[in-house]
Amino acid sequence: MNVDQAMKIIIKPYITEKTFAMVENESKICFIVEISANKTEISEAVNTLYNEKVKKVNTARTIYGKKAFVQFENTEKARDLATKIGML
């Protein structure tokens, strides 16, 4: 997957107090993603854009669009990525 394809899948990070707490407590970051994207594509897109290995992806459809809850190996990686994308 190239960067352009990955940027079409990952639209933006979704930042609320709850998702902010998820970074520290569960090693998860929430993204708004393309509605047609599946979990494998989301995992590859995060790996392509941020060079971080994804442990697990959960998705949910909401009024804001499709959310992807991406879990990382440990809290340090999630915190570093959240800092890099401007969440923290």
Short mmCIF file of N, CA and C in Angstrom, two decimals:
data_model
loop_
_atom_site.label_atom_id
_atom_site.label_comp_id
_atom_site.label_asym_id
_atom_site.label_seq_id
_atom_site.Cartn_x
_atom_site.Cartn_y
_atom_site.Cartn_z
N MET A 1 0.85 -1.18 0.00
CA MET A 1 0.00 0.00 0.00
C MET A 1 0.89 1.24 0.00
N ASN A 2 0.54 2.20 -0.85
CA ASN A 2 1.34 3.43 -0.88
C ASN A 2 0.68 4.50 -0.01
N VAL A 3 1.34 5.62 0.14
CA VAL A 3 0.90 6.68 1.06
C VAL A 3 -0.43 7.29 0.61
N ASP A 4 -0.62 7.48 -0.70
CA ASP A 4 -1.87 8.06 -1.19
C ASP A 4 -3.07 7.18 -0.86
N GLN A 5 -2.93 5.88 -1.04
CA GLN A 5 -4.02 4.97 -0.70
C GLN A 5 -4.30 5.00 0.79
N ALA A 6 -3.24 5.03 1.60
CA ALA A 6 -3.40 5.05 3.05
C ALA A 6 -4.09 6.33 3.52
N MET A 7 -3.78 7.45 2.88
CA MET A 7 -4.40 8.72 3.27
C MET A 7 -5.87 8.77 2.90
N LYS A 8 -6.28 8.01 1.89
CA LYS A 8 -7.70 7.94 1.54
C LYS A 8 -8.46 7.10 2.56
N ILE A 9 -7.79 6.13 3.17
CA ILE A 9 -8.44 5.26 4.16
C ILE A 9 -8.54 5.95 5.52
N ILE A 10 -7.41 6.48 6.01
CA ILE A 10 -7.38 7.17 7.31
C ILE A 10 -7.69 8.64 7.06
N ILE A 11 -8.88 9.07 7.45
CA ILE A 11 -9.30 10.45 7.18
C ILE A 11 -8.71 11.41 8.21
N LYS A 12 -8.93 11.12 9.51
CA LYS A 12 -8.40 11.99 10.57
C LYS A 12 -8.50 11.27 11.91
N PRO A 13 -7.73 11.70 12.89
CA PRO A 13 -7.91 11.15 14.24
C PRO A 13 -9.18 11.73 14.86
N TYR A 14 -9.83 10.95 15.68
CA TYR A 14 -11.05 11.39 16.38
C TYR A 14 -10.67 11.64 17.84
N ILE A 15 -10.80 12.90 18.27
CA ILE A 15 -10.30 13.28 19.58
C ILE A 15 -11.45 13.76 20.47
N THR A 16 -11.68 13.03 21.56
CA THR A 16 -12.61 13.43 22.61
C THR A 16 -11.95 13.08 23.94
N GLU A 17 -12.59 13.42 25.04
CA GLU A 17 -12.03 13.06 26.34
C GLU A 17 -11.94 11.54 26.49
N LYS A 18 -12.95 10.85 25.98
CA LYS A 18 -12.96 9.39 26.09
C LYS A 18 -11.84 8.76 25.27
N THR A 19 -11.66 9.22 24.03
CA THR A 19 -10.59 8.64 23.20
C THR A 19 -9.22 9.06 23.72
N PHE A 20 -9.14 10.22 24.34
CA PHE A 20 -7.89 10.67 24.94
C PHE A 20 -7.51 9.73 26.08
N ALA A 21 -8.48 9.31 26.88
CA ALA A 21 -8.23 8.38 27.99
C ALA A 21 -7.88 6.99 27.47
N MET A 22 -8.41 6.62 26.31
CA MET A 22 -8.12 5.30 25.73
C MET A 22 -6.64 5.15 25.39
N VAL A 23 -5.99 6.24 25.05
CA VAL A 23 -4.56 6.18 24.73
C VAL A 23 -3.78 5.69 25.94
N GLU A 24 -4.07 6.24 27.10
CA GLU A 24 -3.35 5.88 28.32
C GLU A 24 -3.79 4.54 28.89
N ASN A 25 -5.08 4.27 28.90
CA ASN A 25 -5.60 3.09 29.59
C ASN A 25 -5.57 1.82 28.75
N GLU A 26 -5.83 1.93 27.45
CA GLU A 26 -5.99 0.74 26.61
C GLU A 26 -5.02 0.66 25.44
N SER A 27 -4.13 1.62 25.28
CA SER A 27 -3.18 1.68 24.16
C SER A 27 -3.90 1.77 22.82
N LYS A 28 -5.01 2.51 22.78
CA LYS A 28 -5.81 2.63 21.55
C LYS A 28 -5.88 4.08 21.09
N ILE A 29 -5.93 4.24 19.77
CA ILE A 29 -6.17 5.54 19.16
C ILE A 29 -7.35 5.38 18.23
N CYS A 30 -8.25 6.36 18.22
CA CYS A 30 -9.45 6.31 17.38
C CYS A 30 -9.25 7.19 16.15
N PHE A 31 -9.59 6.64 14.99
CA PHE A 31 -9.52 7.37 13.72
C PHE A 31 -10.88 7.34 13.04
N ILE A 32 -11.21 8.40 12.31
CA ILE A 32 -12.33 8.36 11.37
C ILE A 32 -11.74 7.82 10.07
N VAL A 33 -12.38 6.79 9.52
CA VAL A 33 -11.84 6.12 8.34
C VAL A 33 -12.88 6.08 7.22
N GLU A 34 -12.44 5.73 6.03
CA GLU A 34 -13.31 5.55 4.88
C GLU A 34 -14.35 4.47 5.18
N ILE A 35 -15.60 4.72 4.80
CA ILE A 35 -16.68 3.78 5.15
C ILE A 35 -16.47 2.40 4.54
N SER A 36 -15.88 2.33 3.36
CA SER A 36 -15.71 1.03 2.70
C SER A 36 -14.46 0.27 3.16
N ALA A 37 -13.65 0.87 4.03
CA ALA A 37 -12.40 0.23 4.46
C ALA A 37 -12.68 -0.91 5.43
N ASN A 38 -11.93 -2.00 5.29
CA ASN A 38 -12.06 -3.10 6.24
C ASN A 38 -10.90 -3.05 7.23
N LYS A 39 -10.91 -3.96 8.20
CA LYS A 39 -9.92 -3.93 9.28
C LYS A 39 -8.50 -4.15 8.78
N THR A 40 -8.33 -5.03 7.80
CA THR A 40 -7.00 -5.30 7.25
C THR A 40 -6.45 -4.06 6.55
N GLU A 41 -7.28 -3.39 5.77
CA GLU A 41 -6.85 -2.17 5.08
C GLU A 41 -6.50 -1.06 6.07
N ILE A 42 -7.28 -0.94 7.13
CA ILE A 42 -7.01 0.07 8.15
C ILE A 42 -5.67 -0.20 8.83
N SER A 43 -5.43 -1.45 9.16
CA SER A 43 -4.16 -1.84 9.79
C SER A 43 -2.98 -1.53 8.89
N GLU A 44 -3.08 -1.86 7.61
CA GLU A 44 -2.01 -1.57 6.65
C GLU A 44 -1.81 -0.08 6.48
N ALA A 45 -2.90 0.68 6.47
CA ALA A 45 -2.80 2.14 6.29
C ALA A 45 -2.09 2.79 7.47
N VAL A 46 -2.41 2.37 8.69
CA VAL A 46 -1.73 2.91 9.88
C VAL A 46 -0.26 2.55 9.84
N ASN A 47 0.05 1.32 9.45
CA ASN A 47 1.43 0.90 9.34
C ASN A 47 2.18 1.71 8.29
N THR A 48 1.54 1.99 7.16
CA THR A 48 2.16 2.76 6.08
C THR A 48 2.39 4.21 6.49
N LEU A 49 1.38 4.83 7.09
CA LEU A 49 1.48 6.26 7.42
C LEU A 49 2.37 6.54 8.62
N TYR A 50 2.30 5.70 9.65
CA TYR A 50 2.95 6.02 10.91
C TYR A 50 4.06 5.05 11.31
N ASN A 51 4.30 4.02 10.53
CA ASN A 51 5.34 3.02 10.80
C ASN A 51 5.21 2.39 12.19
N GLU A 52 3.99 2.10 12.58
CA GLU A 52 3.72 1.46 13.86
C GLU A 52 2.96 0.16 13.61
N LYS A 53 3.35 -0.90 14.30
CA LYS A 53 2.68 -2.18 14.16
C LYS A 53 1.39 -2.18 14.96
N VAL A 54 0.31 -2.60 14.31
CA VAL A 54 -1.01 -2.62 14.93
C VAL A 54 -1.28 -3.99 15.52
N LYS A 55 -1.80 -4.02 16.75
CA LYS A 55 -2.12 -5.27 17.40
C LYS A 55 -3.54 -5.73 17.03
N LYS A 56 -4.49 -4.77 17.04
CA LYS A 56 -5.89 -5.13 16.82
C LYS A 56 -6.66 -3.90 16.32
N VAL A 57 -7.70 -4.13 15.51
CA VAL A 57 -8.54 -3.05 15.02
C VAL A 57 -10.00 -3.41 15.27
N ASN A 58 -10.74 -2.50 15.88
CA ASN A 58 -12.19 -2.62 16.03
C ASN A 58 -12.83 -1.45 15.29
N THR A 59 -13.97 -1.70 14.65
CA THR A 59 -14.64 -0.64 13.91
C THR A 59 -16.07 -0.46 14.39
N ALA A 60 -16.59 0.74 14.18
CA ALA A 60 -17.98 1.06 14.52
C ALA A 60 -18.47 2.14 13.57
N ARG A 61 -19.71 2.01 13.14
CA ARG A 61 -20.32 3.05 12.31
C ARG A 61 -21.13 3.98 13.19
N THR A 62 -20.89 5.28 13.04
CA THR A 62 -21.58 6.27 13.86
C THR A 62 -22.07 7.39 12.96
N ILE A 63 -22.70 8.39 13.56
CA ILE A 63 -23.17 9.53 12.77
C ILE A 63 -22.01 10.37 12.26
N TYR A 64 -20.84 10.22 12.87
CA TYR A 64 -19.65 10.95 12.43
C TYR A 64 -18.94 10.25 11.28
N GLY A 65 -19.34 9.04 10.96
CA GLY A 65 -18.67 8.23 9.96
C GLY A 65 -18.23 6.93 10.60
N LYS A 66 -17.35 6.23 9.93
CA LYS A 66 -16.85 4.97 10.45
C LYS A 66 -15.63 5.25 11.33
N LYS A 67 -15.67 4.74 12.57
CA LYS A 67 -14.56 4.90 13.49
C LYS A 67 -13.77 3.61 13.56
N ALA A 68 -12.46 3.74 13.64
CA ALA A 68 -11.59 2.59 13.84
C ALA A 68 -10.83 2.79 15.13
N PHE A 69 -10.96 1.84 16.04
CA PHE A 69 -10.23 1.87 17.29
C PHE A 69 -9.02 0.96 17.11
N VAL A 70 -7.85 1.57 16.98
CA VAL A 70 -6.62 0.84 16.65
C VAL A 70 -5.82 0.64 17.93
N GLN A 71 -5.57 -0.62 18.27
CA GLN A 71 -4.80 -0.94 19.47
C GLN A 71 -3.37 -1.26 19.09
N PHE A 72 -2.43 -0.74 19.87
CA PHE A 72 -1.01 -0.94 19.63
C PHE A 72 -0.43 -1.89 20.67
N GLU A 73 0.82 -2.29 20.46
CA GLU A 73 1.48 -3.28 21.32
C GLU A 73 1.55 -2.83 22.77
N ASN A 74 1.91 -1.57 23.01
CA ASN A 74 1.99 -1.08 24.38
C ASN A 74 1.61 0.39 24.44
N THR A 75 1.46 0.91 25.64
CA THR A 75 1.02 2.28 25.84
C THR A 75 2.03 3.29 25.31
N GLU A 76 3.31 2.96 25.40
CA GLU A 76 4.35 3.88 24.91
C GLU A 76 4.18 4.17 23.42
N LYS A 77 3.96 3.13 22.62
CA LYS A 77 3.79 3.33 21.18
C LYS A 77 2.54 4.15 20.88
N ALA A 78 1.46 3.87 21.60
CA ALA A 78 0.23 4.63 21.39
C ALA A 78 0.43 6.09 21.80
N ARG A 79 1.10 6.33 22.92
CA ARG A 79 1.35 7.70 23.38
C ARG A 79 2.25 8.45 22.41
N ASP A 80 3.30 7.80 21.91
CA ASP A 80 4.21 8.44 20.96
C ASP A 80 3.49 8.82 19.66
N LEU A 81 2.65 7.91 19.16
CA LEU A 81 1.91 8.20 17.94
C LEU A 81 0.89 9.30 18.17
N ALA A 82 0.22 9.28 19.31
CA ALA A 82 -0.75 10.34 19.62
C ALA A 82 -0.07 11.70 19.69
N THR A 83 1.12 11.75 20.22
CA THR A 83 1.90 12.98 20.26
C THR A 83 2.28 13.42 18.86
N LYS A 84 2.68 12.45 18.03
CA LYS A 84 3.11 12.75 16.67
C LYS A 84 1.97 13.32 15.82
N ILE A 85 0.75 12.82 16.02
CA ILE A 85 -0.37 13.30 15.20
C ILE A 85 -1.11 14.48 15.84
N GLY A 86 -0.67 14.90 17.02
CA GLY A 86 -1.21 16.11 17.62
C GLY A 86 -2.37 15.90 18.58
N MET A 87 -2.57 14.69 19.06
CA MET A 87 -3.65 14.44 20.03
C MET A 87 -3.27 14.92 21.43
N LEU A 88 -2.01 14.74 21.80
CA LEU A 88 -1.57 15.09 23.16
C LEU A 88 -0.87 16.42 23.18
#
